[in-house]
Every structure is written in C-alpha cells, then in structure tokens.
C-alpha cells in the first residue's frame, strides 16, 4: 500500500539541522548516563531510565554558576519553555515555565526543550524555540566538557567513555 506522506509535509519545512543535533546528542547522553550508572530507578527489573539528577549532583553547583555566565544559554534562564499541563476535562494548555534553582532543575529545562521539540504545537517552533534548542545543545556541550575534566569521579569517567560514538 502506498501511503501519502503529505500529512507530514509541514514537519519537513520546519525541521532544522540543530534540531537533529540536539535530539541525537540528548539520546546519546541518556544512553551514556544509563551505562555509567546514572539511573532514575535502581530497583532490579525496572526500566532503565537516565538519572539526570545524579548526573547534575556530580557536576555540582559550580556547573550551574558557570552556565549562568554564558551568554548563549541565557534564554534558558530568562525565557525557559512553558510546560504543557493537563487541565480539567482532559484538556491541555501551556503553563508557567519551570524555575531554575539547581543544576537538577537546569537539566529538567533541557528536557523540557527536547520535549517541546517532540511534543510541541507546530506554531511554537518559532525563533525563540530555535534559540532554546541551540542553547540546550550548548548546555549539553558544556556538561560534556565539565564531566570530561573530572577524572576523580568514576561515574563521570564512565559516562564520558560510554558517550563516545564510533562507527
């Protein structure tokens, strides 16, 4: 059966290279976090989910202070993506953005950017969203560099080793 793919033509028009880069980098981060033992749930038999909070704790508060000083990521502090929340009668609407008070919160904002890219309304993919996507990529790049410098933390070392992508 031949399927008419015009239903997704608008997606192709909106897609930009930085989106693919963020998606691929984020996916690889989550894979490496799991292999390094950064797990959301540690009970045997549970699904392996990336434990961003543990990673954030190992990077430390200095990482957040460093990022607050980077002009290219200010949009994530000043205008983070709003959150799609459930209202009454199973309706959904965009609500207030998450506040960044910790490194863990900051990585939740990065996850919100990625989630908005995958699950957002087509009309929200405007200039500000492009800035957020580029800023989220910059944060992941900074986190990689920060982790790479900490040779004393065995989990961060394993994370960096697991992240490397070779063909």
PDB file of C-alpha atoms in Angstrom:
ATOM      1  CA  UNK A   1       0.000   0.000   0.000  1.00  0.00           C
ATOM      2  CA  UNK A   2       1.363   3.396  -0.965  1.00  0.00           C
ATOM      3  CA  UNK A   3       0.905   5.933   1.787  1.00  0.00           C
ATOM      4  CA  UNK A   4       0.503   9.617   1.044  1.00  0.00           C
ATOM      5  CA  UNK A   5       3.105  11.347   3.213  1.00  0.00           C
ATOM      6  CA  UNK A   6       1.818  14.873   2.600  1.00  0.00           C
ATOM      7  CA  UNK A   7       0.269  14.831   6.072  1.00  0.00           C
ATOM      8  CA  UNK A   8       3.766  15.483   7.454  1.00  0.00           C
ATOM      9  CA  UNK A   9       4.983  17.938   4.818  1.00  0.00           C
ATOM     10  CA  UNK A  10       4.933  20.801   7.322  1.00  0.00           C
ATOM     11  CA  UNK A  11       7.357  18.945   9.564  1.00  0.00           C
ATOM     12  CA  UNK A  12       9.935  18.802   6.780  1.00  0.00           C
ATOM     13  CA  UNK A  13       9.540  22.530   6.234  1.00  0.00           C
ATOM     14  CA  UNK A  14      10.086  23.284   9.928  1.00  0.00           C
ATOM     15  CA  UNK A  15      12.944  20.854  10.539  1.00  0.00           C
ATOM     16  CA  UNK A  16      16.350  22.428  11.018  1.00  0.00           C
ATOM     17  CA  UNK A  17      19.755  20.798  11.424  1.00  0.00           C
ATOM     18  CA  UNK A  18      20.203  21.987  15.010  1.00  0.00           C
ATOM     19  CA  UNK A  19      17.065  20.064  15.957  1.00  0.00           C
ATOM     20  CA  UNK A  20      18.587  16.799  14.761  1.00  0.00           C
ATOM     21  CA  UNK A  21      21.824  17.577  16.561  1.00  0.00           C
ATOM     22  CA  UNK A  22      20.027  18.193  19.866  1.00  0.00           C
ATOM     23  CA  UNK A  23      17.917  15.047  19.521  1.00  0.00           C
ATOM     24  CA  UNK A  24      20.945  12.874  18.720  1.00  0.00           C
ATOM     25  CA  UNK A  25      23.115  14.401  21.452  1.00  0.00           C
ATOM     26  CA  UNK A  26      20.335  14.143  24.034  1.00  0.00           C
ATOM     27  CA  UNK A  27      19.692  10.496  23.133  1.00  0.00           C
ATOM     28  CA  UNK A  28      23.373   9.676  23.393  1.00  0.00           C
ATOM     29  CA  UNK A  29      23.576  11.488  26.753  1.00  0.00           C
ATOM     30  CA  UNK A  30      20.742   9.353  28.101  1.00  0.00           C
ATOM     31  CA  UNK A  31      22.377   6.156  26.832  1.00  0.00           C
ATOM     32  CA  UNK A  32      25.736   7.079  28.381  1.00  0.00           C
ATOM     33  CA  UNK A  33      24.092   8.120  31.661  1.00  0.00           C
ATOM     34  CA  UNK A  34      22.462   4.695  31.935  1.00  0.00           C
ATOM     35  CA  UNK A  35      25.682   2.829  31.155  1.00  0.00           C
ATOM     36  CA  UNK A  36      27.563   4.919  33.716  1.00  0.00           C
ATOM     37  CA  UNK A  37      25.078   4.027  36.448  1.00  0.00           C
ATOM     38  CA  UNK A  38      23.141   7.292  36.483  1.00  0.00           C
ATOM     39  CA  UNK A  39      19.732   5.686  36.836  1.00  0.00           C
ATOM     40  CA  UNK A  40      16.404   7.218  37.756  1.00  0.00           C
ATOM     41  CA  UNK A  41      15.343   3.913  39.345  1.00  0.00           C
ATOM     42  CA  UNK A  42      17.817   1.399  40.718  1.00  0.00           C
ATOM     43  CA  UNK A  43      15.456  -1.444  41.627  1.00  0.00           C
ATOM     44  CA  UNK A  44      16.258  -4.590  39.601  1.00  0.00           C
ATOM     45  CA  UNK A  45      13.636  -5.278  36.960  1.00  0.00           C
ATOM     46  CA  UNK A  46      12.584  -1.658  36.455  1.00  0.00           C
ATOM     47  CA  UNK A  47      13.021   0.019  33.104  1.00  0.00           C
ATOM     48  CA  UNK A  48      16.373   1.722  32.728  1.00  0.00           C
ATOM     49  CA  UNK A  49      15.808   5.480  32.638  1.00  0.00           C
ATOM     50  CA  UNK A  50      18.524   8.106  32.703  1.00  0.00           C
ATOM     51  CA  UNK A  51      19.098   9.608  36.139  1.00  0.00           C
ATOM     52  CA  UNK A  52      19.731  13.244  35.296  1.00  0.00           C
ATOM     53  CA  UNK A  53      19.518  14.261  38.975  1.00  0.00           C
ATOM     54  CA  UNK A  54      22.521  12.109  39.900  1.00  0.00           C
ATOM     55  CA  UNK A  55      24.480  13.458  36.951  1.00  0.00           C
ATOM     56  CA  UNK A  56      23.571  17.011  37.969  1.00  0.00           C
ATOM     57  CA  UNK A  57      24.709  16.341  41.537  1.00  0.00           C
ATOM     58  CA  UNK A  58      28.057  15.019  40.326  1.00  0.00           C
ATOM     59  CA  UNK A  59      28.612  18.056  38.093  1.00  0.00           C
ATOM     60  CA  UNK A  60      27.895  20.240  41.117  1.00  0.00           C
ATOM     61  CA  UNK A  61      26.675  23.765  41.739  1.00  0.00           C
ATOM     62  CA  UNK A  62      29.747  25.181  40.019  1.00  0.00           C
ATOM     63  CA  UNK A  63      28.375  23.933  36.709  1.00  0.00           C
ATOM     64  CA  UNK A  64      25.196  25.963  37.128  1.00  0.00           C
ATOM     65  CA  UNK A  65      27.187  29.060  38.121  1.00  0.00           C
ATOM     66  CA  UNK A  66      29.368  28.560  35.033  1.00  0.00           C
ATOM     67  CA  UNK A  67      26.302  28.270  32.776  1.00  0.00           C
ATOM     68  CA  UNK A  68      24.685  31.368  34.295  1.00  0.00           C
ATOM     69  CA  UNK A  69      27.683  33.287  32.955  1.00  0.00           C
ATOM     70  CA  UNK A  70      27.338  32.033  29.369  1.00  0.00           C
ATOM     71  CA  UNK A  71      25.516  34.498  27.091  1.00  0.00           C
ATOM     72  CA  UNK A  72      24.472  31.759  24.648  1.00  0.00           C
ATOM     73  CA  UNK A  73      22.330  29.954  27.253  1.00  0.00           C
ATOM     74  CA  UNK A  74      20.640  32.944  28.918  1.00  0.00           C
ATOM     75  CA  UNK A  75      17.362  32.222  27.114  1.00  0.00           C
ATOM     76  CA  UNK A  76      17.038  29.068  29.237  1.00  0.00           C
ATOM     77  CA  UNK A  77      17.180  31.149  32.425  1.00  0.00           C
ATOM     78  CA  UNK A  78      15.224  34.174  31.207  1.00  0.00           C
ATOM     79  CA  UNK A  79      12.604  32.509  28.986  1.00  0.00           C
ATOM     80  CA  UNK A  80      12.544  28.739  29.528  1.00  0.00           C
ATOM     81  CA  UNK A  81       9.881  26.797  27.636  1.00  0.00           C
ATOM     82  CA  UNK A  82       6.436  26.781  29.138  1.00  0.00           C
ATOM     83  CA  UNK A  83       5.042  23.427  30.235  1.00  0.00           C
ATOM     84  CA  UNK A  84       2.082  21.642  28.676  1.00  0.00           C
ATOM     85  CA  UNK A  85      -0.157  20.639  31.586  1.00  0.00           C
ATOM     86  CA  UNK A  86      -3.455  18.805  31.925  1.00  0.00           C
ATOM     87  CA  UNK A  87      -6.485  20.933  32.758  1.00  0.00           C
ATOM     88  CA  UNK A  88      -9.991  19.859  33.666  1.00  0.00           C
ATOM     89  CA  UNK A  89     -11.887  17.599  31.294  1.00  0.00           C
ATOM     90  CA  UNK A  90      -8.624  16.216  29.878  1.00  0.00           C
ATOM     91  CA  UNK A  91      -7.827  19.470  28.112  1.00  0.00           C
ATOM     92  CA  UNK A  92      -4.236  20.676  27.961  1.00  0.00           C
ATOM     93  CA  UNK A  93      -2.744  24.149  27.992  1.00  0.00           C
ATOM     94  CA  UNK A  94       0.630  25.831  28.268  1.00  0.00           C
ATOM     95  CA  UNK A  95       1.514  26.831  31.818  1.00  0.00           C
ATOM     96  CA  UNK A  96       4.240  28.717  33.619  1.00  0.00           C
ATOM     97  CA  UNK A  97       7.809  27.636  32.883  1.00  0.00           C
ATOM     98  CA  UNK A  98       9.971  25.787  35.369  1.00  0.00           C
ATOM     99  CA  UNK A  99      12.212  27.880  37.653  1.00  0.00           C
ATOM    100  CA  UNK A 100      15.941  27.102  37.644  1.00  0.00           C
ATOM    101  CA  UNK A 101      17.140  26.908  41.245  1.00  0.00           C
ATOM    102  CA  UNK A 102      19.569  23.998  40.945  1.00  0.00           C
ATOM    103  CA  UNK A 103      21.640  22.026  38.445  1.00  0.00           C
ATOM    104  CA  UNK A 104      18.936  19.367  38.508  1.00  0.00           C
ATOM    105  CA  UNK A 105      16.298  21.990  37.610  1.00  0.00           C
ATOM    106  CA  UNK A 106      18.516  23.174  34.769  1.00  0.00           C
ATOM    107  CA  UNK A 107      18.626  19.695  33.247  1.00  0.00           C
ATOM    108  CA  UNK A 108      14.838  19.488  33.609  1.00  0.00           C
ATOM    109  CA  UNK A 109      14.655  22.644  31.471  1.00  0.00           C
ATOM    110  CA  UNK A 110      16.883  20.937  28.869  1.00  0.00           C
ATOM    111  CA  UNK A 111      14.455  18.003  28.937  1.00  0.00           C
ATOM    112  CA  UNK A 112      11.576  20.471  28.537  1.00  0.00           C
ATOM    113  CA  UNK A 113      13.249  21.912  25.417  1.00  0.00           C
ATOM    114  CA  UNK A 114      13.649  18.429  23.979  1.00  0.00           C
ATOM    115  CA  UNK A 115      10.074  17.554  24.968  1.00  0.00           C
ATOM    116  CA  UNK A 116       8.711  20.720  23.366  1.00  0.00           C
ATOM    117  CA  UNK A 117      10.556  19.843  20.179  1.00  0.00           C
ATOM    118  CA  UNK A 118       8.973  16.384  20.086  1.00  0.00           C
ATOM    119  CA  UNK A 119       5.569  17.110  21.571  1.00  0.00           C
ATOM    120  CA  UNK A 120       5.012  20.811  20.995  1.00  0.00           C
ATOM    121  CA  UNK A 121       2.475  22.620  18.891  1.00  0.00           C
ATOM    122  CA  UNK A 122       3.705  23.423  15.376  1.00  0.00           C
ATOM    123  CA  UNK A 123       3.146  27.135  15.940  1.00  0.00           C
ATOM    124  CA  UNK A 124       5.539  27.225  18.905  1.00  0.00           C
ATOM    125  CA  UNK A 125       8.535  26.361  16.747  1.00  0.00           C
ATOM    126  CA  UNK A 126       9.481  29.965  16.182  1.00  0.00           C
ATOM    127  CA  UNK A 127      12.649  31.996  16.594  1.00  0.00           C
ATOM    128  CA  UNK A 128      12.633  31.744  20.409  1.00  0.00           C
ATOM    129  CA  UNK A 129      12.358  27.960  20.197  1.00  0.00           C
ATOM    130  CA  UNK A 130      15.336  27.887  17.843  1.00  0.00           C
ATOM    131  CA  UNK A 131      17.303  29.891  20.416  1.00  0.00           C
ATOM    132  CA  UNK A 132      16.289  27.443  23.136  1.00  0.00           C
ATOM    133  CA  UNK A 133      17.312  24.457  21.023  1.00  0.00           C
ATOM    134  CA  UNK A 134      20.721  25.968  20.319  1.00  0.00           C
ATOM    135  CA  UNK A 135      21.102  26.905  23.999  1.00  0.00           C
ATOM    136  CA  UNK A 136      20.156  23.392  25.128  1.00  0.00           C
ATOM    137  CA  UNK A 137      22.781  21.972  22.767  1.00  0.00           C
ATOM    138  CA  UNK A 138      25.341  24.383  24.226  1.00  0.00           C
ATOM    139  CA  UNK A 139      24.460  23.235  27.765  1.00  0.00           C
ATOM    140  CA  UNK A 140      24.933  19.590  26.803  1.00  0.00           C
ATOM    141  CA  UNK A 141      28.282  20.502  25.231  1.00  0.00           C
ATOM    142  CA  UNK A 142      29.305  22.319  28.419  1.00  0.00           C
ATOM    143  CA  UNK A 143      28.161  19.382  30.566  1.00  0.00           C
ATOM    144  CA  UNK A 144      30.259  17.028  28.451  1.00  0.00           C
ATOM    145  CA  UNK A 145      33.312  19.256  28.870  1.00  0.00           C
ATOM    146  CA  UNK A 146      32.684  19.656  32.603  1.00  0.00           C
ATOM    147  CA  UNK A 147      32.353  15.874  33.066  1.00  0.00           C
ATOM    148  CA  UNK A 148      35.460  15.222  30.979  1.00  0.00           C
ATOM    149  CA  UNK A 149      37.556  17.365  33.336  1.00  0.00           C
ATOM    150  CA  UNK A 150      36.593  15.409  36.476  1.00  0.00           C
ATOM    151  CA  UNK A 151      38.907  12.395  36.342  1.00  0.00           C
ATOM    152  CA  UNK A 152      38.370  11.686  40.075  1.00  0.00           C
ATOM    153  CA  UNK A 153      34.684  10.783  39.665  1.00  0.00           C
ATOM    154  CA  UNK A 154      34.440   7.213  38.346  1.00  0.00           C
ATOM    155  CA  UNK A 155      30.840   7.606  37.140  1.00  0.00           C
ATOM    156  CA  UNK A 156      31.653  10.755  35.185  1.00  0.00           C
ATOM    157  CA  UNK A 157      34.638   8.966  33.633  1.00  0.00           C
ATOM    158  CA  UNK A 158      32.373   6.026  32.668  1.00  0.00           C
ATOM    159  CA  UNK A 159      29.818   8.475  31.285  1.00  0.00           C
ATOM    160  CA  UNK A 160      32.431  10.079  29.025  1.00  0.00           C
ATOM    161  CA  UNK A 161      33.696   6.686  27.872  1.00  0.00           C
ATOM    162  CA  UNK A 162      30.168   5.434  27.160  1.00  0.00           C
ATOM    163  CA  UNK A 163      29.207   8.592  25.293  1.00  0.00           C
ATOM    164  CA  UNK A 164      31.858   8.337  22.605  1.00  0.00           C
ATOM    165  CA  UNK A 165      30.192   7.447  19.350  1.00  0.00           C
ATOM    166  CA  UNK A 166      32.167   5.420  16.840  1.00  0.00           C
ATOM    167  CA  UNK A 167      31.083   3.640  13.709  1.00  0.00           C
TER     168      UNK A 167
END
